[in-house]
PDB file of C-alpha atoms in Angstrom:
ATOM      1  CA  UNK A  22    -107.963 -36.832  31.221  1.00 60.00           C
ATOM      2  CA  UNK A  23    -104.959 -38.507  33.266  1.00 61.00           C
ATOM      3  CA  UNK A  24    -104.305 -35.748  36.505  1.00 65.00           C
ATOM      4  CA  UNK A  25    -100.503 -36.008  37.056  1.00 67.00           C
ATOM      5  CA  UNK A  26     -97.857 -35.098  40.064  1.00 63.00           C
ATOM      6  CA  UNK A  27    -100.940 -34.668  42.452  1.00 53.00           C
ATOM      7  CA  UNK A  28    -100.017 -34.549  46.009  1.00 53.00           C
ATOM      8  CA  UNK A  29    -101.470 -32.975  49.174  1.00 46.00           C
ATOM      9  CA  UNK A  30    -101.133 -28.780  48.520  1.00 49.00           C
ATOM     10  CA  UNK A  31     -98.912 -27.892  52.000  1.00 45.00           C
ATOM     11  CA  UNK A  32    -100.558 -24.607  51.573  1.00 44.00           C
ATOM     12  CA  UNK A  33    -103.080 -23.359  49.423  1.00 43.00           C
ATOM     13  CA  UNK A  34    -102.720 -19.809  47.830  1.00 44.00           C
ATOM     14  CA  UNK A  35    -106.074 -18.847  48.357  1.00 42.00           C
ATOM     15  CA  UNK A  36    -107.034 -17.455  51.397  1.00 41.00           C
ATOM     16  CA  UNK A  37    -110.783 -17.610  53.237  1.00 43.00           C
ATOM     17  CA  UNK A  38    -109.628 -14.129  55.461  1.00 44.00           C
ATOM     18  CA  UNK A  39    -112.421 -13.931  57.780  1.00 47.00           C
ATOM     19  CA  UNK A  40    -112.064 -16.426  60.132  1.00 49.00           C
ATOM     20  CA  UNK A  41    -108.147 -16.333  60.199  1.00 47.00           C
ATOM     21  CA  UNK A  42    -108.619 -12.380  60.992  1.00 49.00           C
ATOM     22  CA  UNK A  43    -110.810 -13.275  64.094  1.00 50.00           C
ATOM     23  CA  UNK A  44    -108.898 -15.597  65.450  1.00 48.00           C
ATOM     24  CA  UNK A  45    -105.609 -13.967  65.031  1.00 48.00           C
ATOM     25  CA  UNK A  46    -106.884 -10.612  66.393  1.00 49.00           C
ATOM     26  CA  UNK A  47    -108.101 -12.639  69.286  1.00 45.00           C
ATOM     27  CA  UNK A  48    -104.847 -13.610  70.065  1.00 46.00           C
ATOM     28  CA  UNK A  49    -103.669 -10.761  69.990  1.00 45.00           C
ATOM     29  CA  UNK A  50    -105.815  -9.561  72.497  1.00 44.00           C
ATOM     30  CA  UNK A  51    -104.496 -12.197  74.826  1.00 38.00           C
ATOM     31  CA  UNK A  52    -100.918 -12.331  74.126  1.00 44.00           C
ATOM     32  CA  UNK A  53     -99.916  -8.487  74.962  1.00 41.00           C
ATOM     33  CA  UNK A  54     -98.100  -9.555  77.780  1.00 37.00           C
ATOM     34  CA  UNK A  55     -96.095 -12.467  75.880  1.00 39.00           C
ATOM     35  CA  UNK A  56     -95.077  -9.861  72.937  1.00 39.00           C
ATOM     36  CA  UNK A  57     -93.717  -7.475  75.530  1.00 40.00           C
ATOM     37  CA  UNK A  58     -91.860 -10.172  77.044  1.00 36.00           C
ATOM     38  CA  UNK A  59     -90.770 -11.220  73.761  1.00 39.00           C
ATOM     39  CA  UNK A  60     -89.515  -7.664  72.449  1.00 40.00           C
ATOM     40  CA  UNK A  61     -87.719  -6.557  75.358  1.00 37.00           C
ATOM     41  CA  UNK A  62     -83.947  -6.940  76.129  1.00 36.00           C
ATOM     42  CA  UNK A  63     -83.154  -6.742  72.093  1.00 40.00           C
ATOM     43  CA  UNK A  64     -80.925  -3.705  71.359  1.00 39.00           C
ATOM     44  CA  UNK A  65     -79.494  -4.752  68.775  1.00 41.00           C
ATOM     45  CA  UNK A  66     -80.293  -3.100  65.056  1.00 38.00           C
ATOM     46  CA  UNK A  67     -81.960  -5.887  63.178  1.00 42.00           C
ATOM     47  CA  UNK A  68     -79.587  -7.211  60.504  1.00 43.00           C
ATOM     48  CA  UNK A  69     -76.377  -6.474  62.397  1.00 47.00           C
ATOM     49  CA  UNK A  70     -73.618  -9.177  63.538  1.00 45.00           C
ATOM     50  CA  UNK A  71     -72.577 -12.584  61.592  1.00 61.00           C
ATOM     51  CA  UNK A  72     -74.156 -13.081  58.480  1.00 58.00           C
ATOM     52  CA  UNK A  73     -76.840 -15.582  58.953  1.00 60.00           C
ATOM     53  CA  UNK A  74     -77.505 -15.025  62.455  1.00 83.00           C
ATOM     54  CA  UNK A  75     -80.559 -13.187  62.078  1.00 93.00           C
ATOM     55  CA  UNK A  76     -83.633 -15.128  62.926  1.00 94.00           C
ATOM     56  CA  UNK A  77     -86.470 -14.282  60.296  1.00 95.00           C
ATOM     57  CA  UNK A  78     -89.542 -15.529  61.130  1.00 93.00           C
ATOM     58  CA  UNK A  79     -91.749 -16.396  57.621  1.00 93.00           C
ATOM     59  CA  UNK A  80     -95.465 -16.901  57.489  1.00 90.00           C
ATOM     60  CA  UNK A  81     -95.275 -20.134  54.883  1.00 90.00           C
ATOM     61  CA  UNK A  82     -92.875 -22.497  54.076  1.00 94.00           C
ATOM     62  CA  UNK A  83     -92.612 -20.774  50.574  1.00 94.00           C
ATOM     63  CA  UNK A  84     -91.727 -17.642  52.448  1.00 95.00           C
ATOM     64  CA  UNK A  85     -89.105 -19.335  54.487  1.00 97.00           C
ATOM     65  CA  UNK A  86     -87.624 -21.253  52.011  1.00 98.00           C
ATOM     66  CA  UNK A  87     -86.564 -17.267  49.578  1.00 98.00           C
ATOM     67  CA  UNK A  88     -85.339 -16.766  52.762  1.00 98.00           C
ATOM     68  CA  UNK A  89     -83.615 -20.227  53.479  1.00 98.00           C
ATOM     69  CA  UNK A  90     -82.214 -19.379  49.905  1.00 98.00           C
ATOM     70  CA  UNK A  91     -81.004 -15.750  50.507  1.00 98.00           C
ATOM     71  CA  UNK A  92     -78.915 -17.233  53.194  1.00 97.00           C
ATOM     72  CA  UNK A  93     -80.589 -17.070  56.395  1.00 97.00           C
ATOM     73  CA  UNK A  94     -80.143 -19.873  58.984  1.00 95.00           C
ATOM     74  CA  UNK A  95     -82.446 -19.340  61.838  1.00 96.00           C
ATOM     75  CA  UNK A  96     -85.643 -19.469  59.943  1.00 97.00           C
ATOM     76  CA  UNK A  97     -89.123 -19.809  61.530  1.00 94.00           C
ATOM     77  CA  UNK A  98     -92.684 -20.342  59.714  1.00 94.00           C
ATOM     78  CA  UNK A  99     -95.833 -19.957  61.754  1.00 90.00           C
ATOM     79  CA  UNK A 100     -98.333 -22.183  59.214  1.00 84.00           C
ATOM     80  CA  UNK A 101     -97.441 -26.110  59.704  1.00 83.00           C
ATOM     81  CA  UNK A 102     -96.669 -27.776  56.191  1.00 80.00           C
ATOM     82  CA  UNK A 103     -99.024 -30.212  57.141  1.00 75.00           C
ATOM     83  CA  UNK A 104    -102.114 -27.404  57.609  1.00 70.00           C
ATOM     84  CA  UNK A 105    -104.507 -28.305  54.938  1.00 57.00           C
ATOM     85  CA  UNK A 106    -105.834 -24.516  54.193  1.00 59.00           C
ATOM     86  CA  UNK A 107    -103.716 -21.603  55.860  1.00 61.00           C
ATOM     87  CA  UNK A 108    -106.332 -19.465  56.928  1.00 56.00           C
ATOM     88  CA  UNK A 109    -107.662 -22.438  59.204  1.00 62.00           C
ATOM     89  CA  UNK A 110    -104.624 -22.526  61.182  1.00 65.00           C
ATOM     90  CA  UNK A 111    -105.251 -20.778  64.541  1.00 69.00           C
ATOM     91  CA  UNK A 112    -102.391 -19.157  65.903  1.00 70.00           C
ATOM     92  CA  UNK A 113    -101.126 -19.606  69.075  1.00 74.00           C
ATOM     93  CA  UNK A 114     -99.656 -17.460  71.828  1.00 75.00           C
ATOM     94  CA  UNK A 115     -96.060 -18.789  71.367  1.00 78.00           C
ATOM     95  CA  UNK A 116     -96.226 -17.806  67.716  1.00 79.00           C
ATOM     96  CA  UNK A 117     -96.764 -14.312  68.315  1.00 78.00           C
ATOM     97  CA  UNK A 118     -93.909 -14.255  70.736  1.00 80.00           C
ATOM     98  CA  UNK A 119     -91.687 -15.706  67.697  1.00 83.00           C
ATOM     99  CA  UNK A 120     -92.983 -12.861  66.337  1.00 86.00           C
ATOM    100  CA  UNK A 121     -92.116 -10.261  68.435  1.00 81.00           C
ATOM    101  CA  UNK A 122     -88.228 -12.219  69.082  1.00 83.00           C
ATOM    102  CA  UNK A 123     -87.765 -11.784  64.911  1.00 89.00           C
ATOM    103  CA  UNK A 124     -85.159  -9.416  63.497  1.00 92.00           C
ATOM    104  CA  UNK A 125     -87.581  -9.973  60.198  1.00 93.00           C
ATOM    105  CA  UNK A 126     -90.899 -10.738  59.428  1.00 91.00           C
ATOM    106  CA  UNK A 127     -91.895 -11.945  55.985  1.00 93.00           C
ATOM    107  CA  UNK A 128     -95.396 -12.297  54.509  1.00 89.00           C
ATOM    108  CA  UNK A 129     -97.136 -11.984  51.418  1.00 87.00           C
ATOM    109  CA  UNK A 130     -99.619  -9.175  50.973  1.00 84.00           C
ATOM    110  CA  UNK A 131    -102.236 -11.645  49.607  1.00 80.00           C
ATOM    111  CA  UNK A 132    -102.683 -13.856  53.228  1.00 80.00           C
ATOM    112  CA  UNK A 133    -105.419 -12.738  55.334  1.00 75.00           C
ATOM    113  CA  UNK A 134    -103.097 -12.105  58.321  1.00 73.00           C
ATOM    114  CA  UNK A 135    -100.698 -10.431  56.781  1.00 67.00           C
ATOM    115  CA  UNK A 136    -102.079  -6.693  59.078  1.00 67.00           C
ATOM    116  CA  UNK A 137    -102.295  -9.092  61.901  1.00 74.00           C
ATOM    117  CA  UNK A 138     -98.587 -10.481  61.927  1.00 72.00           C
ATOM    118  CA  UNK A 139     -97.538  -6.740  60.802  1.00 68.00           C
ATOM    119  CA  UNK A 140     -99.429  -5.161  64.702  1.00 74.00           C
ATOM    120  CA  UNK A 141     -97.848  -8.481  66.069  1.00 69.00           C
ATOM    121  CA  UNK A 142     -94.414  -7.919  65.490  1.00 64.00           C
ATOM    122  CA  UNK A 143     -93.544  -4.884  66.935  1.00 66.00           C
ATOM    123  CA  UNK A 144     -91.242  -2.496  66.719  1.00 57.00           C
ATOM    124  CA  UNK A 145     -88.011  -4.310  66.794  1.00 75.00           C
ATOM    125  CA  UNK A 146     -88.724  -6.659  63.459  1.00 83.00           C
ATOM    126  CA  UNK A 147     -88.383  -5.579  59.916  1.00 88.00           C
ATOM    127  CA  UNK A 148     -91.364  -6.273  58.153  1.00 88.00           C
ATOM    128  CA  UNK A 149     -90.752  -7.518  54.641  1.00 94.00           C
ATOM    129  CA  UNK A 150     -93.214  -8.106  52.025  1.00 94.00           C
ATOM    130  CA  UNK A 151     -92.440 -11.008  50.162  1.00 95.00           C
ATOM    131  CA  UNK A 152     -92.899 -11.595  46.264  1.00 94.00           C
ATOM    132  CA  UNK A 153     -93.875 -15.122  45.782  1.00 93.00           C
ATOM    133  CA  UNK A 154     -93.573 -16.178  42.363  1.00 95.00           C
ATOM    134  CA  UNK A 155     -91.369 -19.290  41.098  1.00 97.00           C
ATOM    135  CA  UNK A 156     -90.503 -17.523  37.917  1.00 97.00           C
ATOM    136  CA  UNK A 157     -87.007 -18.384  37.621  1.00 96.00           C
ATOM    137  CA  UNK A 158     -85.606 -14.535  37.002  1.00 97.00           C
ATOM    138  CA  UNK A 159     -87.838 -13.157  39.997  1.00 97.00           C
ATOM    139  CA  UNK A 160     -86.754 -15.779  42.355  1.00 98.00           C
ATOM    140  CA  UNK A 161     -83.225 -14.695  41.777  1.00 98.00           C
ATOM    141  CA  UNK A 162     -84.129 -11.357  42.066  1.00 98.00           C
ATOM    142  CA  UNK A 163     -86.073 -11.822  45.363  1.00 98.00           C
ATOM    143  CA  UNK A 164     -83.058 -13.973  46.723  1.00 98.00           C
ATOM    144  CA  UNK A 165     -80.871 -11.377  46.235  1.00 98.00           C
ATOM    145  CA  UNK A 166     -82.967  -8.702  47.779  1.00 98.00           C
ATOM    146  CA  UNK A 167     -83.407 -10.869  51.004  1.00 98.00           C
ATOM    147  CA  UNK A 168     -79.828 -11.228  50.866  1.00 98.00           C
ATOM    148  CA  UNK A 169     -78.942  -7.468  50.832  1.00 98.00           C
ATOM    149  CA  UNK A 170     -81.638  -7.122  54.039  1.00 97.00           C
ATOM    150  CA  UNK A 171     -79.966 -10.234  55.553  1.00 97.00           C
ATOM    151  CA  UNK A 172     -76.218  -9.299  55.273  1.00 96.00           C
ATOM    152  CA  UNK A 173     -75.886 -12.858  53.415  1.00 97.00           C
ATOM    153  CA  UNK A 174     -74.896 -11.619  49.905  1.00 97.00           C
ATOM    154  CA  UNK A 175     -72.434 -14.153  49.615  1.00 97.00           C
ATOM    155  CA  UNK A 176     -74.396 -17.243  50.951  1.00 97.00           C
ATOM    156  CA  UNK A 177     -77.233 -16.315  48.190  1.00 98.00           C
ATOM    157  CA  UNK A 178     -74.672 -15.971  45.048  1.00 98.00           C
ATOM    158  CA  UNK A 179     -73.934 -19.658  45.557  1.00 98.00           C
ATOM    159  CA  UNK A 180     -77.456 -20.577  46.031  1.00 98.00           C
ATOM    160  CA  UNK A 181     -78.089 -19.069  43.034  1.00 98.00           C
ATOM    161  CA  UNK A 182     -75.258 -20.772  41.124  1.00 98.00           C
ATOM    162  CA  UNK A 183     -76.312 -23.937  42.741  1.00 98.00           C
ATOM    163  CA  UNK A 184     -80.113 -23.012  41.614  1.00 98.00           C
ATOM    164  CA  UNK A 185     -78.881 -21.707  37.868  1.00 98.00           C
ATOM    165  CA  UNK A 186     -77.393 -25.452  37.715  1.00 98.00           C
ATOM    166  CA  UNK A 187     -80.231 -27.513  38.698  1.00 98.00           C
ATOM    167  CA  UNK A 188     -82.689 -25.590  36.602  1.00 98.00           C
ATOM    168  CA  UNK A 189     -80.803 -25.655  33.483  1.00 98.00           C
ATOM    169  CA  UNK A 190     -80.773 -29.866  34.377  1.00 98.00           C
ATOM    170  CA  UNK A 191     -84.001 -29.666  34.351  1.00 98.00           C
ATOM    171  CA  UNK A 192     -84.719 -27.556  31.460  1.00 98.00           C
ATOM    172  CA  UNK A 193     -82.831 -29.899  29.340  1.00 98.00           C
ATOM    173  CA  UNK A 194     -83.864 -32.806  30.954  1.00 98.00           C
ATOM    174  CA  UNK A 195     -87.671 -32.098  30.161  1.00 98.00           C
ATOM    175  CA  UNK A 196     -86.796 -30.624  26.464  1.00 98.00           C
ATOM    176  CA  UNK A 197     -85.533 -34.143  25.733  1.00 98.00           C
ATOM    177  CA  UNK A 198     -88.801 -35.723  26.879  1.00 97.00           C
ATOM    178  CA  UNK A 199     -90.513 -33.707  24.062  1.00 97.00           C
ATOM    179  CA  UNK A 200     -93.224 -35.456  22.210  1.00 94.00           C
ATOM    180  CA  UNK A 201     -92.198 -36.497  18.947  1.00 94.00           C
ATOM    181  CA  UNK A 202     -89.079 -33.961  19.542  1.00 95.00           C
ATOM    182  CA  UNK A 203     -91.648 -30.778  19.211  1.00 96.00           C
ATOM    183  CA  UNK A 204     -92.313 -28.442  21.603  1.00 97.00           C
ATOM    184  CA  UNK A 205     -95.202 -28.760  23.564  1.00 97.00           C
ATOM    185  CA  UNK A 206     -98.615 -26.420  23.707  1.00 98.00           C
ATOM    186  CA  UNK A 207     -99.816 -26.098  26.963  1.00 98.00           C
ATOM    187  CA  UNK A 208    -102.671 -24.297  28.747  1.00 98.00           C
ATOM    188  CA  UNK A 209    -101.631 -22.559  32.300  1.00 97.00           C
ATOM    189  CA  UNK A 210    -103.125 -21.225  35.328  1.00 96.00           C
ATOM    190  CA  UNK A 211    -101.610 -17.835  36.178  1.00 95.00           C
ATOM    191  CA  UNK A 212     -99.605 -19.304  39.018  1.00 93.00           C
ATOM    192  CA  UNK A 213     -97.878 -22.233  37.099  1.00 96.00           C
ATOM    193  CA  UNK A 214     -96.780 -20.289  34.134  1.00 97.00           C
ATOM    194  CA  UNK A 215     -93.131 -20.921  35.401  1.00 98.00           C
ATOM    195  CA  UNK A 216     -93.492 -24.395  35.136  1.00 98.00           C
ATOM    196  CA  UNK A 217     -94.891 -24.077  31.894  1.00 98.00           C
ATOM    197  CA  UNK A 218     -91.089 -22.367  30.969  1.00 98.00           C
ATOM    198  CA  UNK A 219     -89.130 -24.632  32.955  1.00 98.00           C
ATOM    199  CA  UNK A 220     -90.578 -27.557  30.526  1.00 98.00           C
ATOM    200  CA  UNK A 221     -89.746 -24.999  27.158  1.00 98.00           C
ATOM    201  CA  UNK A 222     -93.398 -25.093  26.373  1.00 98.00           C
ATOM    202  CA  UNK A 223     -95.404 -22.353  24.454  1.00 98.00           C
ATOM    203  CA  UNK A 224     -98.639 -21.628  26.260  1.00 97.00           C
ATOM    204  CA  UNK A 225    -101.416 -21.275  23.868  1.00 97.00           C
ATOM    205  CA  UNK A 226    -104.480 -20.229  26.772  1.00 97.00           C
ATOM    206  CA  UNK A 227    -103.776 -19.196  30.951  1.00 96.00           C
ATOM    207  CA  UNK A 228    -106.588 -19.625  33.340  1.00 96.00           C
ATOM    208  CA  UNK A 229    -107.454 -18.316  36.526  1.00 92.00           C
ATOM    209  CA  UNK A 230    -107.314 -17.841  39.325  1.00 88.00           C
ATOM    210  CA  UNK A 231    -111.124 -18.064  39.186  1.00 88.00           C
ATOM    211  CA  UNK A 232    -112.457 -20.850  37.929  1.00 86.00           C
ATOM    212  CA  UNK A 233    -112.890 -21.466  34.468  1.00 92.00           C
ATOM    213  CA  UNK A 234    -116.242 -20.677  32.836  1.00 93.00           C
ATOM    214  CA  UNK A 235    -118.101 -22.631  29.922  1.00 94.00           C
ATOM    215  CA  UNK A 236    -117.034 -19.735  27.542  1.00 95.00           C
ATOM    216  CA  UNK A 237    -113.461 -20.112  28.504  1.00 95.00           C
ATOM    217  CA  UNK A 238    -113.698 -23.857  28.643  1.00 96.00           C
ATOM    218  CA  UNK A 239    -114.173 -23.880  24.676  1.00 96.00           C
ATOM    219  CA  UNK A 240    -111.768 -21.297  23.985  1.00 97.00           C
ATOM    220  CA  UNK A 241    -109.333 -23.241  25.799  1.00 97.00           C
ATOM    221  CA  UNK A 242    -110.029 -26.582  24.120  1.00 97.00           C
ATOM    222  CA  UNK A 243    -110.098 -25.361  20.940  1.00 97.00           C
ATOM    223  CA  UNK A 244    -105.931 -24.881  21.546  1.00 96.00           C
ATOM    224  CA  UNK A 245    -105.988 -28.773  22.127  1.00 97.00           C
ATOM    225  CA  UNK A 246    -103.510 -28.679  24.545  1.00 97.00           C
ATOM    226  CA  UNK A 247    -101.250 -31.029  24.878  1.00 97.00           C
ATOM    227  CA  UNK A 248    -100.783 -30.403  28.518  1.00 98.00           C
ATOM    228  CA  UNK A 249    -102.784 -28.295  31.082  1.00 98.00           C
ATOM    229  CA  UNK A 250    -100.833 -26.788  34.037  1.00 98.00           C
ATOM    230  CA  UNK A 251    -103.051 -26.503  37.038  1.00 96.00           C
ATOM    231  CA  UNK A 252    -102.626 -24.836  40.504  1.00 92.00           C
ATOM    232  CA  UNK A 253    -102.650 -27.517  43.210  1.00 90.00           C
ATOM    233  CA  UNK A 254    -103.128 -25.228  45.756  1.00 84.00           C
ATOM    234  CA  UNK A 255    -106.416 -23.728  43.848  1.00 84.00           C
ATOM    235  CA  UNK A 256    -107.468 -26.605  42.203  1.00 86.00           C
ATOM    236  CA  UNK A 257    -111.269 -27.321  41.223  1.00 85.00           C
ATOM    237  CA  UNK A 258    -110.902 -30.386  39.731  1.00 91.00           C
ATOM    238  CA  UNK A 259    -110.765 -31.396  35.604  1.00 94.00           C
ATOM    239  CA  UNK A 260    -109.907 -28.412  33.836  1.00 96.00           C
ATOM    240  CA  UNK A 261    -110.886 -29.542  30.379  1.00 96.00           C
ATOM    241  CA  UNK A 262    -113.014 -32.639  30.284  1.00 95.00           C
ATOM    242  CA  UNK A 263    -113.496 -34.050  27.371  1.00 93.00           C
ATOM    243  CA  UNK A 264    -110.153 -33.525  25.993  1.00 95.00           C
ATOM    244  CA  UNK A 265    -107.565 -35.301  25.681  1.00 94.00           C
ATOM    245  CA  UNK A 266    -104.882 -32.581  27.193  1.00 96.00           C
ATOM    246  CA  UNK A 267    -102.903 -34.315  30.476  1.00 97.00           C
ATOM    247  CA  UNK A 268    -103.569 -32.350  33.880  1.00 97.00           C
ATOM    248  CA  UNK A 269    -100.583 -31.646  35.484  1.00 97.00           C
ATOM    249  CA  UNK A 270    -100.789 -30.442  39.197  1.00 96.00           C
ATOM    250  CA  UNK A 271     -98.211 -27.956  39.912  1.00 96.00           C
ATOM    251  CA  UNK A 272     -97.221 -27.141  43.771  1.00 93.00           C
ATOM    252  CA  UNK A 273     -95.889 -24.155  44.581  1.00 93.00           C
ATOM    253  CA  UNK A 274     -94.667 -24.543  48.330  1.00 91.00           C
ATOM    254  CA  UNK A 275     -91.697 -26.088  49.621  1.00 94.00           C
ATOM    255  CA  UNK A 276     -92.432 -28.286  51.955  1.00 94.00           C
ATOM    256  CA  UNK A 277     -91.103 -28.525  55.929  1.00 93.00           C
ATOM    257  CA  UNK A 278     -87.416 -28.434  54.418  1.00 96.00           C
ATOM    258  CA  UNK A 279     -87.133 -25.525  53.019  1.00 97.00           C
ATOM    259  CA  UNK A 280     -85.652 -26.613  49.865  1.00 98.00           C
ATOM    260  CA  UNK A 281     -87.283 -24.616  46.832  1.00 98.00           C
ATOM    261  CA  UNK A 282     -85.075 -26.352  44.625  1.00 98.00           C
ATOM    262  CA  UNK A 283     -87.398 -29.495  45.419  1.00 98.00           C
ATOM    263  CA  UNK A 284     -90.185 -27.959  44.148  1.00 97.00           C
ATOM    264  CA  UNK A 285     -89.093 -27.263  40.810  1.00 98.00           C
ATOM    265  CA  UNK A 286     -87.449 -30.948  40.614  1.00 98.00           C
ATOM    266  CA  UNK A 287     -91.046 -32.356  41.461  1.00 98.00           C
ATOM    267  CA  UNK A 288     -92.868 -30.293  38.830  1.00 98.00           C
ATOM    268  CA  UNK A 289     -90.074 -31.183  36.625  1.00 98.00           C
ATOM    269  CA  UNK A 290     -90.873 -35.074  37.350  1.00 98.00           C
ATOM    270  CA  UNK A 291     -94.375 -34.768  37.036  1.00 98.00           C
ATOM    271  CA  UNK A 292     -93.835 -33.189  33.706  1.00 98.00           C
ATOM    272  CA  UNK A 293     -91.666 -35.385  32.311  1.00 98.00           C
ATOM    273  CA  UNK A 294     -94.415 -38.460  33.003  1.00 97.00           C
ATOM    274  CA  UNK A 295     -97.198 -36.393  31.179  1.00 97.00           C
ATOM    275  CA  UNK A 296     -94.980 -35.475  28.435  1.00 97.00           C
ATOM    276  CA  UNK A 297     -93.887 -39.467  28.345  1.00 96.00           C
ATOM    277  CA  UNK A 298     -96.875 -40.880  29.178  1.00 91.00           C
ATOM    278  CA  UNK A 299     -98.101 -43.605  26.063  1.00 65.00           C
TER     279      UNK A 299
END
């Protein structure tokens, strides 16, 4: 089985929580004088003045970039692109002061410092919990919640009239790549299910986000796939050996840019060359 669109994960979904809790309550521990520094002096009602002006401070790049999307400008993430597995990042004493300078803090409820960053932050950030799913309808949804929070209403409508654009490119792009002109069967993990609509195909099996077992391993052949969607970020390898369905890799975070839009073109790309490949 050919494994397509595989690139370094900038960071994985699945979280190892105890050693990022110890290290970020040790922090903690150390930095009480930096957050107090860092929250005092800031009167001002989170959200107010020019829209855009609010710094949010995100956890991930895939948090940053709903937020990059809804409109916001000053946008800080804690967890490099480049860290190989979040929960090894160790935090540092400057990012707890970003922190505790934020108007808003976003997370998602599934990282194992999400209770950390929320006792970090103080009382002068919003905290927002974040929805992180690439499902085209709930990332317009999301971006226009973030928007309302932000005061950038406008900003997001023509992000998402930029984003309605590109995916319907795409869509139509990867419907013409088709083999034979039919539409595709494809098995997905749960997480890459909105890749599996961005190329029109029907899924037939989903998988995950455990690994799959020998019982689901002939269930899921039996479909004969034409194309398996995996998670990159939660990846154990060959879904279905001894098949011939092509593996396609699917990452869900933006990288250091910000751009989510880039992630959909790259999933789009990689599905196009299994769909194409001889």
């Amino acid at each position: 089985m050919a494994r397509i669109g595989v690139r370094p994960p900038a960071v994985p979904a699945v979280p190892r929580p105890r050693r990022a809790r110890r290290a970020l309550t040790a922090l903690l521990a150390l930095s009480t004088a930096a957050l107090a520094l860092g929250g005092c002096g800031r009167e001002e009602t989170a959200g107010e003045g020019d829209p855009g002006t609010v710094t949010v401070v995100a956890t991930t790049t895939w948090e940053g970039a709903f937020a990059r999307a809804a409109g916001a400008k000053d946008v800080k993430v804690l967890v490099p692109p480049s860290t190989g597995h979040a929960p090894d990042y160790e935090p540092k004493p400057s990012d707890l002061t970003t922190v505790a300078a934020a108007d808003f803090v976003l997370y998602a409820p599934f990282e194992p410092y999400a209770e950390q960053i929320k006792d970090a932050a103080g009382s002068q950030a919003e905290l927002v919990e974040v929805g992180l799913d690439n499902d085209v309808a709930k990332v317009r949804a999301e971006v226009t919640r973030l928007a309302a929070l932000f005061g950038t209403e406008d900003a997001a409508a023509d992000w998402r009239k930029r984003f309605d654009a590109h995916y319907a490119r795409l869509a139509k792009e990867l419907k013409a790549d088709w083999p034979d002109g039919k539409r595709p069967e494809v098995v997905s993990q749960v997480f890459t299910t909105w890749a599996a609509k961005l190329a029109g195909a029907r899924t037939v099996g989903a998988f995950g986000p455990e690994a799959v077992t020998p019982e689901q391993l002939s269930r899921l052949s039996a479909h004969e796939p034409a194309l398996v969607l995996d998670n990159a970020h939660m990846t154990t390898g060959e879904v279905l050996p001894g098949t011939d369905a092509r593996q396609v890799d699917v990452v869900n975070y933006p990288d250091r840019d910000l751009d989510l839009l880039a992630v959909y073109e790259d999933a789009a790309t990689a599905l196009s060359e299994a769909m194409t490949a001889s």
